[in-house]
Coordinates of C-alpha atoms and ligand atoms in Angstrom, one line a residue:
M16 CA 3.0 -30.9 31.7
T17 CA 0.9 -33.6 29.7
S18 CA 1.6 -34.0 26.0
V19 CA -1.5 -35.5 25.1
V20 CA -4.2 -32.8 24.5
S21 CA -7.6 -34.0 25.3
N22 CA -10.3 -32.9 22.6
G23 CA -12.7 -31.3 24.9
H24 CA -15.4 -33.6 24.0
A25 CA -14.5 -36.4 26.0
T26 CA -11.4 -36.8 28.5
P27 CA -9.7 -40.3 29.0
S28 CA -11.1 -40.6 32.6
K29 CA -14.8 -40.3 31.5
P30 CA -16.9 -43.2 31.0
T31 CA -18.1 -41.7 27.4
I32 CA -14.9 -42.2 25.8
S33 CA -15.0 -43.8 22.5
H34 CA -13.3 -47.1 21.8
A35 CA -11.4 -45.2 19.0
E36 CA -10.2 -42.5 21.2
Q37 CA -9.1 -45.0 23.7
R38 CA -7.0 -46.3 21.2
R39 CA -5.5 -43.2 20.2
V40 CA -4.9 -41.8 23.6
I41 CA -3.6 -45.0 25.2
H42 CA -2.3 -47.0 22.4
H43 CA -1.3 -44.4 20.1
D44 CA -3.0 -45.9 17.2
A45 CA -5.3 -44.6 14.9
D46 CA -6.7 -45.0 11.1
V47 CA -4.9 -41.9 9.9
L48 CA -1.8 -40.2 11.6
I49 CA -1.0 -36.5 10.4
V50 CA 2.5 -34.8 10.6
G51 CA 2.1 -31.3 11.0
G52 CA -0.9 -29.1 12.4
G53 CA -0.5 -26.4 9.9
I54 CA -2.7 -25.1 7.2
L55 CA -3.4 -28.7 5.4
G56 CA -2.9 -30.8 8.6
C57 CA -5.7 -29.4 10.4
A58 CA -8.2 -29.0 7.6
L59 CA -7.3 -32.8 6.6
A60 CA -7.7 -33.8 10.2
V61 CA -11.4 -32.2 10.4
A62 CA -12.5 -33.9 7.0
L63 CA -11.5 -37.2 7.6
G64 CA -12.4 -36.9 11.3
R65 CA -15.8 -35.9 10.2
Q66 CA -16.1 -39.0 8.0
G67 CA -15.6 -41.2 10.9
R68 CA -12.0 -41.9 10.7
S69 CA -10.1 -41.9 13.9
V70 CA -7.2 -39.3 13.3
L71 CA -4.1 -38.6 15.4
L72 CA -2.5 -35.1 14.5
L73 CA 0.9 -34.4 15.6
E74 CA 2.3 -31.2 15.9
A75 CA 5.7 -29.7 16.9
S76 CA 4.1 -26.6 18.7
L77 CA 0.9 -25.7 19.4
K78 CA 1.9 -22.1 20.0
E79 CA 0.4 -19.5 17.7
P80 CA 2.8 -19.7 14.7
D81 CA 4.5 -16.2 14.0
R82 CA 5.2 -16.3 10.3
I83 CA 5.4 -14.2 7.3
V84 CA 3.5 -16.8 5.0
G85 CA 0.0 -18.0 4.2
E86 CA -1.6 -14.4 4.9
L87 CA -3.8 -14.0 1.8
L88 CA -6.3 -16.7 0.8
Q89 CA -7.5 -16.3 -2.7
P90 CA -11.4 -16.6 -3.4
G91 CA -11.0 -20.1 -4.8
G92 CA -9.4 -20.9 -1.5
V93 CA -12.4 -19.3 0.4
N94 CA -14.6 -21.4 -1.6
A95 CA -12.7 -24.7 -0.9
L96 CA -12.7 -23.7 2.8
E97 CA -16.5 -23.3 2.7
Q98 CA -16.8 -26.7 1.1
L99 CA -14.9 -28.1 4.0
G100 CA -17.3 -26.7 6.3
L101 CA -14.5 -24.4 7.7
R102 CA -15.5 -21.1 6.7
D103 CA -16.0 -19.7 10.2
C104 CA -12.2 -20.2 10.7
L105 CA -12.0 -16.8 8.9
D106 CA -14.3 -15.2 11.4
D107 CA -13.1 -13.1 14.6
I108 CA -9.4 -13.1 13.3
D109 CA -9.8 -9.5 12.4
A110 CA -9.5 -10.8 8.5
I111 CA -9.7 -8.0 6.0
R112 CA -11.8 -8.4 2.7
V113 CA -9.9 -8.9 -0.5
E114 CA -11.5 -7.7 -3.6
G115 CA -8.9 -8.0 -6.2
Y116 CA -5.4 -6.7 -7.1
Y117 CA -4.1 -3.2 -7.5
V118 CA -0.9 -3.6 -9.8
T119 CA 1.5 -0.6 -10.6
Y120 CA 4.2 -0.4 -13.1
F121 CA 6.6 2.3 -12.7
G122 CA 3.9 4.0 -10.4
K123 CA 1.2 3.9 -13.0
P124 CA -1.8 1.9 -11.6
V125 CA -4.4 -0.6 -12.8
T126 CA -7.2 -1.9 -10.5
I127 CA -8.1 -5.8 -11.2
P128 CA -11.3 -7.0 -9.3
Y129 CA -11.9 -10.5 -8.9
P130 CA -14.9 -11.3 -11.6
R131 CA -18.1 -12.7 -10.9
Q132 CA -18.1 -16.1 -12.2
S133 CA -21.7 -15.8 -13.6
P134 CA -24.1 -12.9 -13.5
T135 CA -26.1 -14.1 -10.7
D136 CA -23.2 -14.9 -8.5
P137 CA -22.0 -12.5 -5.5
L138 CA -18.4 -10.7 -6.0
P139 CA -15.8 -13.2 -5.1
E140 CA -13.9 -12.2 -1.9
G141 CA -10.5 -13.4 -0.7
R142 CA -9.3 -12.7 2.8
S143 CA -5.9 -11.6 4.4
F144 CA -4.9 -12.0 8.0
H145 CA -2.2 -12.9 10.5
H146 CA -1.3 -16.5 9.5
G147 CA -1.0 -17.6 13.3
R148 CA -4.6 -16.5 14.2
F149 CA -6.1 -18.6 11.0
V150 CA -3.8 -21.5 12.0
M151 CA -5.2 -21.3 15.5
K152 CA -8.7 -21.3 14.3
L153 CA -8.1 -24.3 12.2
R154 CA -6.3 -26.1 15.1
E155 CA -9.3 -25.2 17.2
A156 CA -11.8 -26.9 14.6
A157 CA -9.8 -30.1 14.6
R158 CA -9.7 -29.9 18.5
T159 CA -13.4 -30.0 18.9
C160 CA -13.8 -32.6 16.3
P161 CA -14.5 -35.9 18.7
N162 CA -12.6 -38.2 16.2
V163 CA -9.3 -36.2 16.2
T164 CA -6.7 -36.0 19.1
I165 CA -4.0 -33.4 18.9
V166 CA -0.8 -34.3 20.4
E167 CA 2.3 -31.7 20.8
T168 CA 5.2 -33.7 19.8
K169 CA 8.0 -33.4 17.3
V170 CA 8.4 -36.3 14.8
T171 CA 11.8 -37.5 14.2
E172 CA 11.4 -40.6 12.2
L173 CA 8.9 -42.6 10.2
I174 CA 8.5 -46.1 11.3
T175 CA 8.8 -48.7 8.4
C176 CA 8.4 -52.3 8.0
S177 CA 11.9 -53.6 7.0
H178 CA 10.5 -56.3 4.9
T179 CA 7.7 -54.6 2.9
K180 CA 8.7 -50.8 3.4
Q181 CA 5.3 -49.8 4.2
V182 CA 5.1 -47.0 6.5
L183 CA 3.5 -48.0 9.8
G184 CA 3.8 -44.9 12.0
V185 CA 6.2 -42.3 13.3
E186 CA 8.8 -41.8 16.2
C187 CA 8.8 -38.7 18.1
V188 CA 10.1 -36.8 21.0
N189 CA 7.8 -34.9 23.5
R190 CA 8.6 -31.8 25.1
D191 CA 9.9 -33.4 28.1
Q192 CA 12.5 -35.1 25.7
R193 CA 10.7 -38.3 26.2
Q194 CA 10.4 -40.6 22.9
D195 CA 7.3 -41.9 21.8
C196 CA 5.5 -43.7 18.9
Y197 CA 2.2 -43.4 17.2
F198 CA 1.1 -45.9 14.6
A199 CA -2.0 -45.7 11.9
H200 CA -2.8 -47.5 8.6
L201 CA -2.4 -44.1 6.9
T202 CA 0.5 -41.6 7.7
V203 CA 0.2 -38.4 6.2
V204 CA 3.4 -36.2 5.9
A205 CA 2.2 -32.5 5.9
D206 CA 5.3 -30.9 7.7
G207 CA 5.5 -27.8 5.4
Y208 CA 8.3 -26.5 2.9
A209 CA 11.4 -27.7 4.6
S210 CA 9.7 -31.2 5.4
K211 CA 12.4 -33.6 6.8
F212 CA 10.3 -36.8 5.6
R213 CA 9.9 -35.9 1.9
K214 CA 13.4 -36.6 0.8
Q215 CA 13.3 -40.2 0.5
Y216 CA 9.9 -40.6 -1.2
H217 CA 9.4 -37.6 -3.2
A218 CA 10.9 -37.7 -7.0
H219 CA 11.8 -33.9 -6.9
T220 CA 13.8 -31.6 -4.8
P221 CA 12.8 -27.8 -4.1
R222 CA 14.5 -25.2 -6.3
V223 CA 14.7 -21.7 -4.8
K224 CA 15.8 -18.7 -6.9
S225 CA 14.8 -15.9 -4.6
R226 CA 13.4 -15.2 -1.2
F227 CA 10.7 -12.7 0.2
W228 CA 11.9 -10.4 2.9
G229 CA 8.9 -9.5 5.0
L230 CA 8.2 -6.5 7.2
E231 CA 4.8 -5.6 9.3
L232 CA 3.9 -2.2 8.6
I233 CA 1.6 -0.3 11.3
D234 CA -1.2 2.2 10.0
A235 CA 0.2 2.4 6.5
K236 CA -2.1 4.1 4.0
L237 CA -2.6 2.0 1.0
P238 CA -3.8 3.7 -2.2
M239 CA -6.5 1.0 -2.7
P240 CA -7.9 -0.5 0.6
H241 CA -9.0 -4.1 0.1
F242 CA -6.9 -4.8 -2.8
G243 CA -3.6 -6.6 -2.9
H244 CA -0.8 -4.4 -4.2
V245 CA 1.7 -5.5 -6.5
L246 CA 4.4 -3.2 -7.3
L247 CA 6.4 -3.8 -10.3
S248 CA 9.3 -1.9 -11.9
D249 CA 12.6 -3.0 -13.5
K250 CA 13.4 -4.0 -9.6
P251 CA 12.0 -7.5 -8.6
P252 CA 8.3 -7.4 -7.5
I253 CA 7.0 -6.1 -4.2
L254 CA 3.6 -7.4 -2.6
V255 CA 1.7 -5.2 -0.2
Y256 CA -1.5 -6.5 1.6
Q257 CA -3.5 -5.5 4.8
I258 CA -3.4 -8.2 7.4
G259 CA -5.2 -6.6 10.5
S260 CA -7.4 -3.4 10.7
R261 CA -4.1 -1.7 11.7
E262 CA -1.3 -4.1 10.2
T263 CA 0.0 -4.3 6.7
R264 CA 2.4 -6.9 5.3
I265 CA 5.0 -6.1 2.8
L266 CA 6.9 -8.7 1.2
I267 CA 9.8 -7.8 -0.8
D268 CA 11.3 -10.5 -3.7
V269 CA 15.2 -10.6 -3.3
P270 CA 16.5 -12.9 -6.0
E271 CA 19.7 -14.7 -5.5
N272 CA 22.8 -12.5 -6.3
L273 CA 20.9 -9.2 -6.6
P274 CA 23.4 -6.7 -7.0
S275 CA 21.7 -4.1 -4.7
A276 CA 21.4 -6.5 -1.8
S277 CA 25.2 -7.9 -2.0
V278 CA 27.0 -7.8 1.2
K279 CA 29.4 -5.4 -0.7
N280 CA 26.5 -3.0 -1.1
G281 CA 25.3 -3.2 2.5
G282 CA 23.1 -6.2 2.1
V283 CA 19.3 -6.5 2.2
K284 CA 18.5 -3.8 4.7
S285 CA 20.5 -0.9 2.4
H286 CA 18.6 -2.4 -0.4
M287 CA 15.4 -1.7 1.2
R288 CA 16.5 1.7 2.3
N289 CA 18.0 2.8 -1.3
V290 CA 15.7 1.0 -3.6
V291 CA 12.9 0.2 -2.2
L292 CA 11.7 2.9 0.1
P293 CA 11.9 5.6 -2.9
S294 CA 9.9 3.4 -5.0
L295 CA 6.9 2.8 -2.6
P296 CA 3.7 4.8 -2.7
E297 CA 4.0 7.8 -0.3
G298 CA 1.3 6.5 2.2
I299 CA 3.2 3.4 3.2
R300 CA 6.8 5.1 3.2
P301 CA 6.6 6.4 6.9
S302 CA 5.5 3.0 8.1
F303 CA 8.0 1.2 6.2
L304 CA 10.8 3.5 7.3
A305 CA 9.7 2.9 11.1
A306 CA 9.5 -1.0 10.4
L307 CA 13.0 -1.0 8.9
E308 CA 14.3 0.9 11.9
Q309 CA 13.0 -1.5 14.3
G310 CA 14.8 -4.0 12.5
T311 CA 12.5 -7.2 12.4
L312 CA 13.2 -8.5 9.0
R313 CA 12.5 -11.8 8.3
S314 CA 12.7 -13.9 5.0
M315 CA 11.5 -17.1 3.7
P316 CA 12.7 -19.1 0.5
N317 CA 10.6 -19.1 -2.5
S318 CA 10.5 -22.6 -3.5
F319 CA 9.3 -24.3 -6.6
L320 CA 8.7 -28.2 -6.1
P321 CA 6.4 -30.2 -8.6
A322 CA 4.2 -32.9 -7.0
S323 CA 5.1 -36.3 -7.3
T324 CA 3.0 -39.6 -7.3
N325 CA 3.3 -41.3 -4.0
K326 CA 4.2 -45.1 -4.2
T327 CA 4.8 -46.1 -0.7
H328 CA 2.2 -48.3 1.2
G329 CA 0.9 -46.5 4.2
L330 CA 2.2 -42.8 3.2
M331 CA 0.7 -39.7 1.6
I332 CA 2.6 -36.5 1.3
L333 CA 0.5 -33.3 1.1
G334 CA 0.7 -29.7 1.2
D335 CA 4.0 -27.8 0.9
A336 CA 5.7 -30.9 1.7
L337 CA 4.4 -32.4 -1.6
N338 CA 4.2 -29.3 -3.9
M339 CA 5.1 -25.7 -4.0
R340 CA 5.2 -22.8 -6.4
H341 CA 6.5 -19.1 -6.0
P342 CA 4.3 -17.2 -3.3
L343 CA 3.9 -14.1 -5.7
T344 CA 0.3 -15.3 -6.5
G345 CA -0.7 -16.5 -2.9
G346 CA -1.8 -19.6 -4.0
G347 CA -0.5 -22.1 -1.7
M348 CA -3.3 -22.5 0.7
T349 CA -5.8 -22.6 -2.1
V350 CA -3.9 -25.7 -3.3
A351 CA -3.8 -27.2 0.4
F352 CA -7.5 -27.1 0.7
N353 CA -8.4 -28.0 -2.9
D354 CA -6.2 -31.1 -2.2
V355 CA -8.0 -31.8 1.1
L356 CA -11.3 -31.7 -0.9
F357 CA -10.0 -34.3 -3.4
I358 CA -8.7 -36.5 -0.7
R359 CA -12.0 -36.5 1.2
D360 CA -13.9 -37.5 -1.9
L361 CA -11.1 -40.3 -3.1
L362 CA -10.6 -41.9 0.5
S363 CA -14.2 -41.6 1.6
P364 CA -15.5 -44.5 3.7
E365 CA -17.7 -45.5 0.7
K366 CA -14.9 -45.6 -1.7
V367 CA -12.2 -47.0 0.7
P368 CA -13.9 -48.8 3.6
S369 CA -10.7 -49.5 5.3
L370 CA -7.3 -47.5 5.0
S371 CA -5.4 -50.7 5.7
D372 CA -6.2 -51.7 2.5
T373 CA -3.1 -49.9 1.4
K374 CA -3.2 -51.1 -2.2
K375 CA -6.5 -49.5 -2.5
V376 CA -5.3 -46.3 -1.0
L377 CA -2.3 -46.3 -3.4
K378 CA -4.6 -46.6 -6.5
Q379 CA -6.6 -43.7 -5.2
L380 CA -3.5 -41.5 -4.4
S381 CA -2.7 -42.1 -8.1
T382 CA -6.0 -41.0 -9.3
F383 CA -5.6 -38.0 -6.8
H384 CA -2.1 -37.0 -8.2
W385 CA -3.9 -36.5 -12.0
Q386 CA -7.3 -35.2 -10.6
R387 CA -5.8 -32.5 -8.3
K388 CA -4.2 -31.0 -11.3
Q389 CA -7.6 -29.5 -12.3
A390 CA -7.3 -27.1 -9.4
S391 CA -3.4 -26.7 -8.8
S392 CA -1.9 -26.8 -12.5
V393 CA -3.0 -23.2 -13.3
I394 CA -2.0 -21.9 -10.0
N395 CA 1.4 -23.5 -10.0
I396 CA 2.0 -22.4 -14.0
L397 CA 0.8 -19.1 -13.4
A398 CA 2.9 -18.6 -10.2
Q399 CA 6.0 -19.4 -12.0
A400 CA 5.3 -17.7 -15.3
L401 CA 4.4 -14.4 -13.8
Y402 CA 7.2 -14.4 -11.4
S403 CA 9.5 -14.7 -14.3
L404 CA 7.9 -11.8 -16.0
F405 CA 7.6 -9.6 -12.9
A406 CA 11.0 -10.2 -11.8
A407 CA 12.2 -9.5 -15.5
N408 CA 16.0 -9.5 -15.5
D409 CA 17.0 -9.3 -19.3
E410 CA 15.5 -7.2 -22.1
N411 CA 13.2 -9.8 -23.5
L412 CA 11.5 -10.4 -20.2
R413 CA 11.1 -6.8 -19.8
A414 CA 9.3 -6.6 -23.0
L415 CA 6.8 -9.2 -21.7
Q416 CA 6.6 -7.4 -18.6
R417 CA 5.5 -4.3 -20.4
G418 CA 3.2 -6.3 -22.8
C419 CA 1.5 -7.7 -19.5
F420 CA 0.9 -4.4 -17.7
S421 CA -0.4 -3.1 -21.4
Y422 CA -2.7 -6.2 -21.4
F423 CA -4.2 -5.3 -18.0
Q424 CA -4.4 -1.7 -19.1
L425 CA -6.6 -2.5 -22.1
G426 CA -9.0 -4.0 -19.4
R427 CA -8.0 -7.8 -20.3
V428 CA -8.0 -8.5 -16.5
Q429 CA -10.9 -10.7 -15.6
G430 CA -9.4 -13.9 -17.0
P431 CA -6.0 -13.4 -15.7
V432 CA -7.1 -12.3 -12.2
G433 CA -9.9 -15.3 -12.3
L434 CA -6.9 -17.6 -12.8
L435 CA -5.0 -16.1 -9.9
G436 CA -7.8 -16.2 -7.7
G437 CA -8.3 -19.8 -8.1
L438 CA -11.7 -19.2 -9.8
I439 CA -11.1 -20.4 -13.3
Q440 CA -9.3 -23.8 -13.3
R441 CA -8.7 -24.3 -16.9
P442 CA -4.8 -24.5 -18.2
L443 CA -6.1 -23.4 -21.8
V444 CA -7.6 -20.3 -20.5
L445 CA -4.0 -19.6 -19.0
F446 CA -2.6 -20.5 -22.1
W447 CA -4.5 -18.1 -24.2
H448 CA -4.1 -15.2 -22.0
F449 CA -0.2 -16.0 -21.8
F450 CA 0.3 -16.0 -25.3
S451 CA -2.0 -13.0 -25.9
V452 CA 0.5 -10.9 -23.6
A453 CA 3.1 -12.4 -25.6
F454 CA 1.7 -11.1 -29.1
L455 CA 0.8 -7.7 -27.7
S456 CA 4.4 -7.6 -26.4
L457 CA 5.5 -8.1 -29.8
W458 CA 3.1 -5.5 -31.4
I459 CA 4.3 -3.0 -28.8
I460 CA 7.9 -3.6 -29.8
I461 CA 7.1 -3.0 -33.5
R462 CA 4.9 0.0 -32.8
D463 CA 7.5 1.7 -30.9
A464 CA 10.3 0.9 -33.2
P465 CA 11.2 3.9 -35.6
L466 CA 11.2 2.5 -39.1
W467 CA 14.8 2.4 -39.8
K468 CA 15.1 0.0 -36.9
L469 CA 12.3 -2.2 -37.9
P470 CA 14.7 -5.2 -38.9
L471 CA 16.1 -5.1 -35.4
A472 CA 12.7 -5.2 -33.9
L473 CA 11.7 -8.2 -35.8
I474 CA 14.7 -9.9 -34.5
Q475 CA 14.0 -8.9 -31.0
C476 CA 10.4 -10.2 -31.4
V477 CA 11.7 -13.6 -32.5
L478 CA 13.8 -13.5 -29.2
V479 CA 10.9 -12.3 -27.1
F480 CA 8.5 -14.9 -28.6
W481 CA 11.1 -17.7 -27.9
T482 CA 11.6 -16.3 -24.2
A483 CA 7.7 -16.6 -23.7
C484 CA 7.8 -20.1 -24.7
V485 CA 10.9 -20.9 -22.5
V486 CA 9.1 -19.3 -19.7
I487 CA 5.9 -21.3 -19.9
F488 CA 6.5 -24.6 -21.5
P489 CA 8.5 -26.3 -19.0
Y490 CA 5.8 -25.6 -16.5
M491 CA 3.1 -26.7 -18.6
L492 CA 4.9 -29.8 -19.5
I493 CA 5.8 -30.6 -15.7
E494 CA 2.2 -30.2 -15.3
A495 CA 0.9 -32.2 -18.2
F496 CA 3.3 -35.4 -18.0
Y497 CA 4.7 -35.6 -14.3
Ligands
FAD20 C1 7.0 -16.1 1.7 C2 5.7 -16.7 1.6 C3 4.4 -16.2 1.4 C4 3.3 -17.0 1.3 N1 2.0 -16.4 1.3 C5 1.0 -17.1 0.9 C6 -0.2 -16.2 0.7 O1 -0.2 -15.2 0.8 N2 -1.3 -17.3 0.4 C7 -1.4 -18.5 0.2 O2 -2.3 -19.3 0.0 N3 -0.1 -19.0 0.5 C8 1.0 -18.5 0.6 N4 2.2 -19.3 0.9 C9 2.2 -20.7 0.8 C10 1.6 -21.1 2.3 O3 2.0 -20.5 3.4 C11 1.9 -22.8 2.1 O4 1.3 -23.3 0.8 C12 0.9 -23.3 3.3 O5 1.1 -22.7 4.5 C13 1.3 -24.6 3.4 O6 0.4 -25.5 4.3 P1 1.3 -26.5 5.1 O7 0.2 -27.2 5.9 O8 1.6 -27.8 4.1 O9 2.6 -26.4 5.7 P2 2.6 -25.3 7.2 O10 1.4 -24.5 7.2 O11 4.2 -24.9 7.0 O12 2.6 -26.3 8.5 C14 3.5 -27.3 8.5 C15 3.3 -27.8 10.3 O13 4.2 -28.7 10.4 C16 4.7 -28.7 11.7 N5 5.9 -29.5 11.5 C17 7.0 -29.3 10.9 N6 8.0 -30.3 11.3 C18 7.3 -31.3 12.4 C19 7.8 -32.3 13.0 N7 9.1 -33.0 12.7 N8 6.9 -32.8 13.9 C20 5.7 -32.4 14.0 N9 5.1 -31.2 13.2 C21 6.0 -30.7 12.4 C22 5.2 -27.1 11.7 O14 5.2 -26.7 12.9 C23 4.0 -26.6 10.9 O15 2.6 -26.0 12.0 C24 3.4 -18.3 1.2 C25 4.5 -18.9 1.2 C26 5.8 -18.2 1.4 C27 7.1 -19.0 1.4
NAG21 C1 -16.9 -39.5 14.5 O1 -16.8 -40.8 14.1 C2 -18.2 -41.6 14.2 C3 -17.8 -42.9 13.7 O2 -16.6 -43.5 14.4 C4 -19.1 -41.0 13.3 O3 -20.4 -41.7 13.5 C5 -19.3 -39.6 13.8 O4 -20.4 -38.9 12.8 C6 -18.0 -39.0 14.0 N1 -18.3 -37.6 14.6 C7 -18.2 -36.2 13.9 C8 -18.6 -35.2 14.8 O5 -17.5 -36.1 12.9

């Protein structure tokens, strides 16, 4: 078996092979080398390849991924994909149209459609699908790009210049266990959430407070088809969305040390059976029970990782390796595609004629660090803040959760879901809605308190307001200053 996958456009034996391709295939040398052919790696390979850069894309396994991540692309992400000229990757994968969210609070529902951004715009749409099918489409797009060569190989090490510390390329092992090396002016680390190569070059480490446990349901009857379902109660949040004509994903958040999922109480499986099952809408229960009995439970850590500026010559870290937020709001792929858009512009051949000018590249990457916040800050802050509210584990957070749902019930939904969908990119709008929710929560506390309890209610108001500040300000500060 050969590990070098020809790109279908020209094979090494044909005379039509370009000089650049010859360099990639024979000398393992390119302008850009991307570690990881996932969501970000593939999109970036296509974007830079189409600009005429010579790109090597190294991926550990070219088999269709089978994962419980990256299954709902927000409308903001669909827009970014469109701008990248990759919109057709959503075709022919049995993707499901997503029109908004359907949120229930102890069974009471609110429907929250994505809002038009202007009266003449069409209604925004997201898409949900099998992650693996979408990745295969992105890889296909990279494969058919003549300036991109995909290689199935596992990267083991970055090669650096012992003198200048510049990253020169990577070492890897092929499927036949043979060692190999690849070189480029710019090495992009896009190896995902458990990045092996970020450690030394990233200022932060991921923080994990909960995991999502996933099941695939067959023929579940959702209360509101074409809407992402968020089920809230005094238990951690549950997400449900269709990912194919017959398949539905359910993701169940299980925080660390959740009593009902402790080993003593029978573990996650008994949490599912005793706590989750009775709380589900009726149309979902039979398929949930069937999936549970089949026993293919899988989980993923829900990480938080602020981005950091890259300062190493010859290196760029992107995707989940760079920046993560709680997947509750399904924002990861939207951030990734927006980042590719920023990079495509900042590293364009017009602005950076040669990527061997690593000083210029670093300058552009510093600009990138601040520019990308336009699109990612709102998504990052919202994911973390909303998770705190939706997984409320104390009295004050529960008051905010109640306030948040009442806010939705009052019809104040366009702003929040516009932010969540990646359609509104202004942090001030997020700030405004968050504190509107906080004040509504305070009002509800006062309204519901009997007169003799009013002093107590006022004290709780102070605590709830303080809690709201503690929930949002740390994330706002990280986005504003780091
Ligand atoms: C539970 C969960 C649910 C999520 N749901 C959503 C959602 O609904 N919507 C959304 O937008 N986002 C979601 N996300 C986030 C989303 O999955 C990520 O943001 C996105 O996949 C990041 O893309 P990436 O390319 O950086 O990493 P990945 O897509 O993980 O790609 C990394 C690639 O690198 C390869 N690789 C790793 N190591 C090596 C190596 N040493 N050598 C070669 N190749 C290597 C891997 O095989 C993989 O193909 C979710 C995340 C979690 C945890
Ligand atoms: C490939 O790169 C060349 C320059 O090396 C460029 O002219 C061409 O447009 C690129 N091809 C595609 C399909 O992007």
